[in-house]
Amino acid sequence: MTAHSFTARSASADDGVPRTNWSGNYHYSCSRVFQPVTVAEVQNAVRSVSAVRALGTRHCFNHIADSEVAQISTLKLKDISIAPDGQSVTVGAGIRYGDLAEVIDAEGYALHNLASLPHISVGGAVATATHGSGMLNGNLATEVLAIEFVAADGAVHTFSRAKDGDRFAGAVVNLGVIGVVTHITLALQPRFEVAQVVYQGLPFRELEQNFEEIMAAGYSVSIFTDWQNERAGELWIKRRVDGCGVPTPLPTFYSSTLAAKKLHPIPDHPAEACTDQLNSPGPWYERLPHFKMNFTPSSGQELQSEYFVPFERGYEAVRAIESLRDQIKPHLFITELRAVAGDDLWMSMAYQRPSLAIHFTWKPEISPVMNLLPQIEAKLAPFQARPHWGKLFTLGVEKIQALYPRISDFRALTREFDPNGKFRNQFIHEHVDRA
Ligand SMILES: Cc1cc2nc3c(=O)[nH]c(=O)nc-3n(C[C@H](O)[C@H](O)[C@H](O)COP(=O)(O)OP(=O)(O)OC[C@H]3O[C@@H](n4cnc5c(N)ncnc54)[C@H](O)[C@@H]3O)c2cc1C
């Protein structure tokens, strides 16, 4: 077994973990933060408090990670063990994808996909069904083969796809309610290279006729739009090159034009923070995210929302939102459209549904954004749109439960490991499980 360990200090509470989320738009309600280094320390921490939430890299925009009593930061749980057969890697749940990727790439391995940024913890990303893009790519939780977690009584449990089938599918996207996930086993594949190109000025009329062809134009495709002028500003296409050489991109693609310089998804933002474009091949982990590890991703000063609609109704949903373009424009940095393959994970936004994810990067204007979201949600209601668990939305528990066929089973499964609600916080009461 190849094992990599990072040095970590010993566990302590109140030890410098910021009391706001990454965006700074949410202040956590507690000052007590455990920072365990071992699973035994997680067990002791869980046993010692009446209520607690796991905390990863703090990249959620809502109060999902909050607790009025205590949080357990997972960031010192970051060991990496590649299985001897090279089929999987088991990691401490707090490791960031960017740190993991460098280690496994050096050993000849890759993960199937990454989110727009490599800065997030594996445990936090899996808990909320975080995703990248690609018609054939499930979200990041779909590459989980097993999880180890500490339940409310401090006992350690493991669930694997091979052993636990349906219950495993319930526990992976867990919203932090099943316990504190300490280790996660991810499927590996041989390392691969990717080259990305950007096209500019894609007319919506081309999407109407060719939506699937455009979204399937690469291994991972993103469309960025500000909803103005009936067109998308940028089309990002990430192609696997897999030893077959780097194909020369067409100068035009569905009436859009190949960009001659590197671009940021948000117009007028410097592109330095973005991963390399211009068809230059590079390792999977330096092309699949939009942003580089050592730079601030996206705008830095922003809010985010995202809604998942059935892929086959994606263009219709885009047009429904476009009718709000004048209300959206003053508060929007950019919208991104991505494809996510359907999966079997009960609380995944793509549960049993190949999806189009419609994302909004908002200016840091919380009141107007929160006032606008119900209008967007009303436009998307006919599409049974599921909101991203880690971003801003307003749908309450009644509407949410209509969107998730297995939510009752999820509530029952989580109660098995947390009968008294130690891991349930206000977010869970408002959106998932009122009891
Ligand atoms: C700039 C930016 C870009 C983003 N891009 C994308 C994107 O491309 N795609 C996408 O889908 N999302 C994206 N997101 C959202 C982000 O990926 C999710 O919010 C993700 O959950 C963040 O992980 P985290 O570790 O920071 O979680 P945190 O905010 O720390 O926690 C999130 C939730 O997971 C739970 N949790 C964390 N660790 C554990 C654990 N070990 N055990 C049990 N529960 C746990 C917490 O209790 C909480 O409920 C982006 C966010 C930002 C700020």
GROMACS .gro file of C-alpha atoms and ligand atoms in nm:
model
  488
    1MET     CA    1   0.000   0.000   0.000
    2THR     CA    2   0.128   0.350  -0.083
    3ALA     CA    3   0.059   0.580   0.209
    4HIS     CA    4   0.110   0.956   0.228
    5SER     CA    5   0.066   1.149   0.548
    6PHE     CA    6   0.071   1.520   0.602
    7THR     CA    7   0.189   1.663   0.935
    8ALA     CA    8  -0.083   1.793   1.158
    9ARG     CA    9  -0.099   1.955   1.498
   10SER     CA   10  -0.286   1.790   1.784
   11ALA     CA   11  -0.655   1.845   1.835
   12SER     CA   12  -0.783   2.147   2.019
   13ALA     CA   13  -1.089   2.365   2.026
   14ASP     CA   14  -1.120   2.737   1.944
   15ASP     CA   15  -0.798   2.717   1.743
   16GLY     CA   16  -0.808   2.961   1.459
   17VAL     CA   17  -1.081   2.810   1.239
   18PRO     CA   18  -1.252   3.114   1.083
   19ARG     CA   19  -1.601   3.181   1.212
   20THR     CA   20  -1.742   3.266   0.870
   21ASN     CA   21  -1.786   3.064   0.555
   22TRP     CA   22  -1.548   3.114   0.259
   23SER     CA   23  -1.764   3.385   0.107
   24GLY     CA   24  -1.794   3.570   0.438
   25ASN     CA   25  -2.171   3.592   0.395
   26TYR     CA   26  -2.248   3.357   0.684
   27HIS     CA   27  -2.121   3.373   1.043
   28TYR     CA   28  -2.130   3.040   1.225
   29SER     CA   29  -2.323   3.042   1.552
   30CYS     CA   30  -2.070   2.863   1.773
   31SER     CA   31  -1.719   2.939   1.888
   32ARG     CA   32  -1.631   2.580   1.980
   33VAL     CA   33  -1.444   2.398   1.704
   34PHE     CA   34  -1.277   2.060   1.747
   35GLN     CA   35  -0.984   1.983   1.517
   36PRO     CA   36  -0.928   1.609   1.550
   37VAL     CA   37  -0.629   1.440   1.395
   38THR     CA   38  -0.744   1.081   1.447
   39VAL     CA   39  -1.072   0.894   1.424
   40ALA     CA   40  -1.053   0.832   1.800
   41GLU     CA   41  -1.040   1.208   1.856
   42VAL     CA   42  -1.350   1.248   1.636
   43GLN     CA   43  -1.524   0.986   1.850
   44ASN     CA   44  -1.433   1.168   2.172
   45ALA     CA   45  -1.547   1.501   2.030
   46VAL     CA   46  -1.882   1.362   1.915
   47ARG     CA   47  -1.942   1.193   2.251
   48SER     CA   48  -1.861   1.510   2.444
   49VAL     CA   49  -2.130   1.740   2.300
   50SER     CA   50  -2.508   1.750   2.270
   51ALA     CA   51  -2.505   1.885   1.912
   52VAL     CA   52  -2.238   1.913   1.645
   53ARG     CA   53  -2.181   1.955   1.271
   54ALA     CA   54  -1.885   1.851   1.058
   55LEU     CA   55  -1.705   2.140   0.891
   56GLY     CA   56  -1.490   2.102   0.579
   57THR     CA   57  -1.338   2.389   0.382
   58ARG     CA   58  -1.637   2.622   0.457
   59HIS     CA   59  -1.731   2.672   0.090
   60CYS     CA   60  -2.108   2.645   0.133
   61PHE     CA   61  -2.303   2.966   0.095
   62ASN     CA   62  -2.586   2.881   0.336
   63HIS     CA   63  -2.612   2.762   0.699
   64ILE     CA   64  -2.588   2.389   0.621
   65ALA     CA   65  -2.259   2.353   0.816
   66ASP     CA   66  -2.366   2.563   1.113
   67SER     CA   67  -2.417   2.452   1.472
   68GLU     CA   68  -2.525   2.641   1.781
   69VAL     CA   69  -2.305   2.419   1.999
   70ALA     CA   70  -1.992   2.294   1.822
   71GLN     CA   71  -1.833   2.204   1.489
   72ILE     CA   72  -1.576   1.937   1.408
   73SER     CA   73  -1.329   2.062   1.150
   74THR     CA   74  -1.215   1.769   0.937
   75LEU     CA   75  -0.918   1.945   0.783
   76LYS     CA   76  -0.656   1.753   0.981
   77LEU     CA   77  -0.799   1.421   0.866
   78LYS     CA   78  -0.604   1.407   0.539
   79ASP     CA   79  -0.419   1.077   0.510
   80ILE     CA   80  -0.404   0.914   0.164
   81SER     CA   81  -0.379   0.538   0.096
   82ILE     CA   82  -0.380   0.402  -0.256
   83ALA     CA   83  -0.505   0.039  -0.265
   84PRO     CA   84  -0.243  -0.215  -0.379
   85ASP     CA   85  -0.455  -0.301  -0.686
   86GLY     CA   86  -0.464   0.066  -0.789
   87GLN     CA   87  -0.843   0.061  -0.817
   88SER     CA   88  -0.916   0.296  -0.530
   89VAL     CA   89  -0.777   0.548  -0.283
   90THR     CA   90  -0.890   0.593   0.076
   91VAL     CA   91  -0.853   0.944   0.213
   92GLY     CA   92  -0.915   1.136   0.531
   93ALA     CA   93  -1.241   1.324   0.465
   94GLY     CA   94  -1.086   1.667   0.517
   95ILE     CA   95  -0.831   1.648   0.236
   96ARG     CA   96  -0.877   1.898  -0.045
   97TYR     CA   97  -0.915   1.764  -0.400
   98GLY     CA   98  -0.619   1.975  -0.512
   99ASP     CA   99  -0.386   1.818  -0.254
  100LEU     CA  100  -0.511   1.467  -0.327
  101ALA     CA  101  -0.488   1.511  -0.704
  102GLU     CA  102  -0.118   1.593  -0.705
  103VAL     CA  103  -0.037   1.282  -0.502
  104ILE     CA  104  -0.241   1.034  -0.706
  105ASP     CA  105  -0.138   1.188  -1.039
  106ALA     CA  106   0.227   1.134  -0.942
  107GLU     CA  107   0.141   0.765  -0.887
  108GLY     CA  108  -0.028   0.743  -1.230
  109TYR     CA  109  -0.393   0.780  -1.124
  110ALA     CA  110  -0.683   1.020  -1.168
  111LEU     CA  111  -1.037   1.084  -1.044
  112HIS     CA  112  -1.313   1.096  -1.305
  113ASN     CA  113  -1.395   1.463  -1.253
  114LEU     CA  114  -1.351   1.773  -1.039
  115ALA     CA  115  -1.559   2.077  -0.949
  116SER     CA  116  -1.482   2.425  -1.080
  117LEU     CA  117  -1.228   2.467  -0.800
  118PRO     CA  118  -0.983   2.225  -0.634
  119HIS     CA  119  -0.991   2.403  -0.297
  120ILE     CA  120  -1.281   2.206  -0.140
  121SER     CA  121  -1.265   1.909   0.098
  122VAL     CA  122  -1.362   1.566  -0.029
  123GLY     CA  123  -1.594   1.510   0.270
  124GLY     CA  124  -1.775   1.841   0.225
  125ALA     CA  125  -1.808   1.799  -0.152
  126VAL     CA  126  -1.945   1.446  -0.126
  127ALA     CA  127  -2.189   1.545   0.153
  128THR     CA  128  -2.358   1.800  -0.078
  129ALA     CA  129  -2.328   1.616  -0.415
  130THR     CA  130  -2.081   1.868  -0.554
  131HIS     CA  131  -2.027   1.827  -0.928
  132GLY     CA  132  -1.829   1.929  -1.233
  133SER     CA  133  -1.959   1.893  -1.587
  134GLY     CA  134  -1.992   1.622  -1.851
  135MET     CA  135  -2.288   1.437  -2.004
  136LEU     CA  136  -2.133   1.108  -1.890
  137ASN     CA  137  -1.988   1.233  -1.561
  138GLY     CA  138  -2.179   1.181  -1.239
  139ASN     CA  139  -2.121   1.422  -0.954
  140LEU     CA  140  -1.814   1.377  -0.730
  141ALA     CA  141  -2.010   1.157  -0.485
  142THR     CA  142  -2.064   0.897  -0.758
  143GLU     CA  143  -1.698   0.793  -0.743
  144VAL     CA  144  -1.730   0.703  -0.373
  145LEU     CA  145  -1.689   0.331  -0.309
  146ALA     CA  146  -1.701   0.337   0.072
  147ILE     CA  147  -1.739   0.571   0.368
  148GLU     CA  148  -1.636   0.545   0.732
  149PHE     CA  149  -1.826   0.765   0.977
  150VAL     CA  150  -1.867   0.833   1.346
  151ALA     CA  151  -2.231   0.814   1.456
  152ALA     CA  152  -2.400   1.012   1.735
  153ASP     CA  153  -2.300   0.763   2.007
  154GLY     CA  154  -1.937   0.781   1.896
  155ALA     CA  155  -1.934   0.439   1.730
  156VAL     CA  156  -1.750   0.398   1.396
  157HIS     CA  157  -1.944   0.250   1.101
  158THR     CA  158  -1.850   0.173   0.743
  159PHE     CA  159  -2.073   0.150   0.438
  160SER     CA  160  -1.953   0.030   0.100
  161ARG     CA  161  -2.118   0.008  -0.240
  162ALA     CA  162  -2.022  -0.360  -0.260
  163LYS     CA  163  -2.153  -0.457   0.086
  164ASP     CA  164  -2.440  -0.222   0.163
  165GLY     CA  165  -2.606  -0.149  -0.174
  166ASP     CA  166  -2.916   0.062  -0.122
  167ARG     CA  167  -2.823   0.188   0.227
  168PHE     CA  168  -2.486   0.298   0.091
  169ALA     CA  169  -2.669   0.497  -0.178
  170GLY     CA  170  -2.859   0.668   0.105
  171ALA     CA  171  -2.556   0.750   0.316
  172VAL     CA  172  -2.311   0.900   0.065
  173VAL     CA  173  -2.476   1.236  -0.004
  174ASN     CA  174  -2.547   1.275   0.366
  175LEU     CA  175  -2.574   1.654   0.421
  176GLY     CA  176  -2.375   1.599   0.740
  177VAL     CA  177  -2.671   1.427   0.908
  178ILE     CA  178  -2.552   1.069   0.933
  179GLY     CA  179  -2.247   1.157   1.140
  180VAL     CA  180  -1.894   1.281   1.085
  181VAL     CA  181  -1.744   1.106   0.783
  182THR     CA  182  -1.381   1.031   0.866
  183HIS     CA  183  -1.260   0.834   0.562
  184ILE     CA  184  -1.382   0.804   0.204
  185THR     CA  185  -1.274   0.550  -0.057
  186LEU     CA  186  -1.280   0.684  -0.415
  187ALA     CA  187  -1.257   0.495  -0.745
  188LEU     CA  188  -0.935   0.557  -0.938
  189GLN     CA  189  -0.863   0.544  -1.306
  190PRO     CA  190  -0.538   0.583  -1.499
  191ARG     CA  191  -0.420   0.944  -1.517
  192PHE     CA  192  -0.522   1.132  -1.830
  193GLU     CA  193  -0.460   1.463  -2.002
  194VAL     CA  194  -0.708   1.731  -2.099
  195ALA     CA  195  -0.691   2.031  -2.331
  196GLN     CA  196  -0.942   2.313  -2.304
  197VAL     CA  197  -1.057   2.573  -2.551
  198VAL     CA  198  -1.299   2.861  -2.515
  199TYR     CA  199  -1.541   2.992  -2.778
  200GLN     CA  200  -1.709   3.331  -2.755
  201GLY     CA  201  -2.054   3.452  -2.854
  202LEU     CA  202  -2.274   3.142  -2.872
  203PRO     CA  203  -2.626   3.245  -2.982
  204PHE     CA  204  -2.914   3.091  -2.782
  205ARG     CA  205  -3.078   2.999  -3.115
  206GLU     CA  206  -2.796   2.746  -3.165
  207LEU     CA  207  -2.872   2.596  -2.825
  208GLU     CA  208  -3.234   2.550  -2.923
  209GLN     CA  209  -3.144   2.320  -3.210
  210ASN     CA  210  -2.821   2.165  -3.085
  211PHE     CA  211  -2.829   2.166  -2.706
  212GLU     CA  212  -2.719   1.807  -2.657
  213GLU     CA  213  -2.451   1.822  -2.930
  214ILE     CA  214  -2.301   2.134  -2.774
  215MET     CA  215  -2.306   1.998  -2.417
  216ALA     CA  216  -2.151   1.674  -2.547
  217ALA     CA  217  -1.875   1.852  -2.742
  218GLY     CA  218  -1.612   1.755  -2.485
  219TYR     CA  219  -1.550   1.544  -2.177
  220SER     CA  220  -1.662   1.845  -1.973
  221VAL     CA  221  -1.845   2.146  -2.117
  222SER     CA  222  -1.959   2.471  -1.955
  223ILE     CA  223  -2.165   2.750  -2.104
  224PHE     CA  224  -2.140   3.093  -1.941
  225THR     CA  225  -2.407   3.356  -1.997
  226ASP     CA  226  -2.517   3.688  -1.850
  227TRP     CA  227  -2.863   3.627  -2.003
  228GLN     CA  228  -2.830   3.937  -2.224
  229ASN     CA  229  -2.858   3.968  -2.601
  230GLU     CA  230  -2.988   3.615  -2.664
  231ARG     CA  231  -2.643   3.465  -2.640
  232ALA     CA  232  -2.389   3.294  -2.416
  233GLY     CA  233  -2.064   3.486  -2.376
  234GLU     CA  234  -1.832   3.184  -2.340
  235LEU     CA  235  -1.839   2.813  -2.418
  236TRP     CA  236  -1.564   2.615  -2.240
  237ILE     CA  237  -1.482   2.274  -2.389
  238LYS     CA  238  -1.248   2.037  -2.204
  239ARG     CA  239  -1.141   1.738  -2.416
  240ARG     CA  240  -0.951   1.431  -2.300
  241VAL     CA  241  -0.651   1.387  -2.525
  242ASP     CA  242  -0.561   1.032  -2.411
  243GLY     CA  243  -0.244   0.987  -2.613
  244CYS     CA  244  -0.419   1.042  -2.946
  245GLY     CA  245  -0.265   1.384  -2.998
  246VAL     CA  246  -0.436   1.716  -2.946
  247PRO     CA  247  -0.694   1.779  -3.219
  248THR     CA  248  -0.683   2.129  -3.370
  249PRO     CA  249  -1.000   2.311  -3.266
  250LEU     CA  250  -1.237   2.448  -3.528
  251PRO     CA  251  -1.213   2.828  -3.563
  252THR     CA  252  -1.590   2.854  -3.522
  253PHE     CA  253  -1.836   2.628  -3.345
  254TYR     CA  254  -2.215   2.672  -3.378
  255SER     CA  255  -2.169   3.041  -3.468
  256SER     CA  256  -1.928   3.108  -3.179
  257THR     CA  257  -1.563   3.201  -3.234
  258LEU     CA  258  -1.251   3.039  -3.090
  259ALA     CA  259  -1.092   3.270  -2.832
  260ALA     CA  260  -0.737   3.380  -2.910
  261LYS     CA  261  -0.649   3.464  -2.550
  262LYS     CA  262  -0.713   3.313  -2.207
  263LEU     CA  263  -1.044   3.420  -2.052
  264HIS     CA  264  -1.210   3.428  -1.707
  265PRO     CA  265  -1.575   3.313  -1.693
  266ILE     CA  266  -1.671   3.655  -1.554
  267PRO     CA  267  -1.613   3.920  -1.821
  268ASP     CA  268  -1.338   4.168  -1.737
  269HIS     CA  269  -1.192   3.956  -1.454
  270PRO     CA  270  -0.819   3.878  -1.502
  271ALA     CA  271  -0.770   3.523  -1.632
  272GLU     CA  272  -0.453   3.458  -1.428
  273ALA     CA  273  -0.646   3.250  -1.173
  274CYS     CA  274  -0.790   3.023  -1.446
  275THR     CA  275  -0.650   2.689  -1.554
  276ASP     CA  276  -0.466   2.690  -1.887
  277GLN     CA  277  -0.675   2.719  -2.205
  278LEU     CA  278  -0.579   2.771  -2.574
  279ASN     CA  279  -0.581   2.391  -2.634
  280SER     CA  280  -0.265   2.339  -2.430
  281PRO     CA  281  -0.275   1.983  -2.289
  282GLY     CA  282  -0.212   1.923  -1.921
  283PRO     CA  283  -0.293   1.687  -1.635
  284TRP     CA  284  -0.660   1.621  -1.562
  285TYR     CA  285  -0.645   1.810  -1.230
  286GLU     CA  286  -0.503   2.124  -1.392
  287ARG     CA  287  -0.771   2.143  -1.662
  288LEU     CA  288  -1.099   2.001  -1.526
  289PRO     CA  289  -1.135   2.278  -1.262
  290HIS     CA  290  -1.174   2.629  -1.401
  291PHE     CA  291  -0.953   2.774  -1.129
  292LYS     CA  292  -0.597   2.706  -1.012
  293MET     CA  293  -0.528   2.583  -0.661
  294ASN     CA  294  -0.302   2.869  -0.553
  295PHE     CA  295  -0.534   3.147  -0.663
  296THR     CA  296  -0.867   3.275  -0.533
  297PRO     CA  297  -1.133   3.097  -0.741
  298SER     CA  298  -1.419   3.272  -0.915
  299SER     CA  299  -1.470   3.634  -0.801
  300GLY     CA  300  -1.391   3.584  -0.433
  301GLN     CA  301  -1.656   3.838  -0.332
  302GLU     CA  302  -1.974   3.660  -0.435
  303LEU     CA  303  -2.279   3.450  -0.359
  304GLN     CA  304  -2.395   3.140  -0.548
  305SER     CA  305  -2.719   2.952  -0.626
  306GLU     CA  306  -2.777   2.653  -0.854
  307TYR     CA  307  -3.077   2.450  -0.972
  308PHE     CA  308  -3.087   2.107  -1.140
  309VAL     CA  309  -3.350   2.036  -1.404
  310PRO     CA  310  -3.400   1.723  -1.619
  311PHE     CA  311  -3.146   1.748  -1.900
  312GLU     CA  312  -3.404   1.684  -2.172
  313ARG     CA  313  -3.592   1.997  -2.059
  314GLY     CA  314  -3.275   2.200  -2.013
  315TYR     CA  315  -3.318   2.443  -2.299
  316GLU     CA  316  -3.682   2.507  -2.201
  317ALA     CA  317  -3.568   2.583  -1.843
  318VAL     CA  318  -3.298   2.819  -1.973
  319ARG     CA  319  -3.560   3.011  -2.169
  320ALA     CA  320  -3.787   3.025  -1.862
  321ILE     CA  321  -3.511   3.193  -1.662
  322GLU     CA  322  -3.420   3.420  -1.948
  323SER     CA  323  -3.761   3.584  -1.909
  324LEU     CA  324  -3.622   3.726  -1.579
  325ARG     CA  325  -3.307   3.865  -1.744
  326ASP     CA  326  -3.380   4.227  -1.655
  327GLN     CA  327  -3.432   4.143  -1.286
  328ILE     CA  328  -3.127   3.914  -1.280
  329LYS     CA  329  -2.878   4.137  -1.458
  330PRO     CA  330  -2.805   4.401  -1.189
  331HIS     CA  331  -2.706   4.135  -0.933
  332LEU     CA  332  -2.534   3.875  -1.148
  333PHE     CA  333  -2.166   3.818  -1.219
  334ILE     CA  334  -2.232   3.519  -1.446
  335THR     CA  335  -2.443   3.205  -1.499
  336GLU     CA  336  -2.288   2.867  -1.580
  337LEU     CA  337  -2.471   2.576  -1.745
  338ARG     CA  338  -2.329   2.226  -1.689
  339ALA     CA  339  -2.444   1.870  -1.759
  340VAL     CA  340  -2.444   1.608  -1.480
  341ALA     CA  341  -2.513   1.238  -1.539
  342GLY     CA  342  -2.797   1.078  -1.340
  343ASP     CA  343  -2.710   0.864  -1.037
  344ASP     CA  344  -2.858   0.643  -0.764
  345LEU     CA  345  -2.762   0.849  -0.456
  346TRP     CA  346  -3.086   0.926  -0.272
  347MET     CA  347  -3.015   1.291  -0.186
  348SER     CA  348  -2.817   1.381  -0.498
  349MET     CA  349  -2.958   1.664  -0.708
  350ALA     CA  350  -2.913   1.431  -1.008
  351TYR     CA  351  -3.091   1.134  -0.842
  352GLN     CA  352  -3.229   0.915  -1.123
  353ARG     CA  353  -3.215   1.213  -1.356
  354PRO     CA  354  -2.950   1.323  -1.609
  355SER     CA  355  -2.948   1.693  -1.533
  356LEU     CA  356  -2.870   2.039  -1.652
  357ALA     CA  357  -2.727   2.242  -1.363
  358ILE     CA  358  -2.810   2.613  -1.393
  359HIS     CA  359  -2.574   2.808  -1.171
  360PHE     CA  360  -2.567   3.176  -1.070
  361THR     CA  361  -2.259   3.357  -0.939
  362TRP     CA  362  -2.412   3.660  -0.775
  363LYS     CA  363  -2.260   3.988  -0.665
  364PRO     CA  364  -2.231   4.001  -0.283
  365GLU     CA  365  -2.576   4.159  -0.244
  366ILE     CA  366  -2.758   3.924  -0.012
  367SER     CA  367  -3.097   4.097   0.021
  368PRO     CA  368  -3.170   4.150  -0.350
  369VAL     CA  369  -3.041   3.801  -0.428
  370MET     CA  370  -3.261   3.637  -0.164
  371ASN     CA  371  -3.558   3.839  -0.294
  372LEU     CA  372  -3.489   3.724  -0.650
  373LEU     CA  373  -3.453   3.352  -0.574
  374PRO     CA  374  -3.827   3.284  -0.520
  375GLN     CA  375  -3.895   3.429  -0.866
  376ILE     CA  376  -3.634   3.200  -1.023
  377GLU     CA  377  -3.767   2.906  -0.822
  378ALA     CA  378  -4.122   2.981  -0.942
  379LYS     CA  379  -4.003   2.981  -1.305
  380LEU     CA  380  -3.826   2.650  -1.247
  381ALA     CA  381  -4.105   2.482  -1.048
  382PRO     CA  382  -4.257   2.318  -1.361
  383PHE     CA  383  -3.921   2.146  -1.413
  384GLN     CA  384  -3.907   2.004  -1.057
  385ALA     CA  385  -3.578   2.189  -1.011
  386ARG     CA  386  -3.365   2.066  -0.722
  387PRO     CA  387  -3.148   2.332  -0.553
  388HIS     CA  388  -2.778   2.269  -0.481
  389TRP     CA  389  -2.756   2.182  -0.109
  390GLY     CA  390  -2.451   2.404  -0.055
  391LYS     CA  391  -2.574   2.719  -0.227
  392LEU     CA  392  -2.848   2.977  -0.161
  393PHE     CA  393  -3.212   2.879  -0.212
  394THR     CA  394  -3.547   2.934  -0.041
  395LEU     CA  395  -3.747   2.613  -0.096
  396GLY     CA  396  -3.879   2.478   0.234
  397VAL     CA  397  -3.912   2.120   0.349
  398GLU     CA  398  -4.254   2.057   0.185
  399LYS     CA  399  -4.128   2.152  -0.160
  400ILE     CA  400  -3.796   1.976  -0.112
  401GLN     CA  401  -3.956   1.649  -0.007
  402ALA     CA  402  -4.164   1.642  -0.325
  403LEU     CA  403  -3.839   1.649  -0.523
  404TYR     CA  404  -3.664   1.356  -0.352
  405PRO     CA  405  -3.847   1.020  -0.379
  406ARG     CA  406  -3.625   0.858  -0.111
  407ILE     CA  407  -3.629   1.141   0.146
  408SER     CA  408  -3.835   0.939   0.396
  409ASP     CA  409  -3.586   0.655   0.371
  410PHE     CA  410  -3.304   0.906   0.419
  411ARG     CA  411  -3.468   1.041   0.735
  412ALA     CA  412  -3.511   0.688   0.870
  413LEU     CA  413  -3.153   0.590   0.783
  414THR     CA  414  -3.004   0.895   0.952
  415ARG     CA  415  -3.219   0.839   1.265
  416GLU     CA  416  -3.072   0.492   1.297
  417PHE     CA  417  -2.732   0.652   1.355
  418ASP     CA  418  -2.855   0.970   1.523
  419PRO     CA  419  -3.183   0.898   1.705
  420ASN     CA  420  -3.182   1.223   1.905
  421GLY     CA  421  -3.082   1.465   1.630
  422LYS     CA  422  -2.728   1.548   1.744
  423PHE     CA  423  -2.630   1.621   1.382
  424ARG     CA  424  -2.949   1.804   1.282
  425ASN     CA  425  -2.924   2.183   1.269
  426GLN     CA  426  -3.158   2.462   1.168
  427PHE     CA  427  -3.083   2.413   0.797
  428ILE     CA  428  -3.185   2.048   0.822
  429HIS     CA  429  -3.505   2.139   1.009
  430GLU     CA  430  -3.593   2.405   0.751
  431HIS     CA  431  -3.517   2.205   0.438
  432VAL     CA  432  -3.486   1.829   0.501
  433ASP     CA  433  -3.634   1.690   0.820
  434ARG     CA  434  -3.862   1.896   1.040
  435ALA     CA  435  -3.880   1.639   1.322
  436LIG     C1  436  -1.585   2.953  -0.537
  436LIG     C2  437  -1.672   2.833  -0.524
  436LIG     C3  438  -1.688   2.750  -0.634
  436LIG     C4  439  -1.771   2.636  -0.623
  436LIG     N1  440  -1.783   2.555  -0.732
  436LIG     C5  441  -1.863   2.446  -0.723
  436LIG     C6  442  -1.876   2.358  -0.835
  436LIG     O1  443  -1.808   2.371  -0.936
  436LIG     N2  444  -1.965   2.255  -0.824
  436LIG     C7  445  -2.040   2.235  -0.712
  436LIG     O2  446  -2.123   2.142  -0.710
  436LIG     N3  447  -2.026   2.315  -0.603
  436LIG     C8  448  -1.938   2.417  -0.607
  436LIG     N4  449  -1.924   2.497  -0.496
  436LIG     C9  450  -1.995   2.459  -0.373
  436LIG    C10  451  -1.911   2.364  -0.289
  436LIG     O3  452  -1.847   2.267  -0.364
  436LIG    C11  453  -1.995   2.289  -0.188
  436LIG     O4  454  -2.059   2.383  -0.112
  436LIG    C12  455  -1.917   2.192  -0.100
  436LIG     O5  456  -2.006   2.130  -0.010
  436LIG    C13  457  -1.806   2.259  -0.024
  436LIG     O6  458  -1.730   2.166   0.051
  436LIG     P1  459  -1.670   2.214   0.191
  436LIG     O7  460  -1.576   2.111   0.239
  436LIG     O8  461  -1.620   2.352   0.180
  436LIG     O9  462  -1.801   2.206   0.278
  436LIG     P2  463  -1.847   2.286   0.409
  436LIG    O10  464  -1.913   2.412   0.368
  436LIG    O11  465  -1.740   2.295   0.507
  436LIG    O12  466  -1.958   2.182   0.457
  436LIG    C14  467  -2.063   2.148   0.371
  436LIG    C15  468  -2.157   2.045   0.430
  436LIG    O13  469  -2.091   1.919   0.434
  436LIG    C16  470  -2.088   1.868   0.565
  436LIG     N5  471  -1.962   1.802   0.583
  436LIG    C17  472  -1.839   1.849   0.555
  436LIG     N6  473  -1.747   1.756   0.582
  436LIG    C18  474  -1.813   1.649   0.630
  436LIG    C19  475  -1.774   1.523   0.679
  436LIG     N7  476  -1.648   1.485   0.684
  436LIG     N8  477  -1.870   1.440   0.726
  436LIG    C20  478  -1.999   1.474   0.722
  436LIG     N9  479  -2.042   1.591   0.674
  436LIG    C21  480  -1.951   1.677   0.630
  436LIG    C22  481  -2.105   1.990   0.656
  436LIG    O14  482  -2.164   1.954   0.780
  436LIG    C23  483  -2.198   2.074   0.573
  436LIG    O15  484  -2.329   2.030   0.590
  436LIG    C24  485  -1.839   2.608  -0.501
  436LIG    C25  486  -1.822   2.691  -0.390
  436LIG    C26  487  -1.736   2.802  -0.400
  436LIG    C27  488  -1.716   2.888  -0.280
   0.00000   0.00000   0.00000
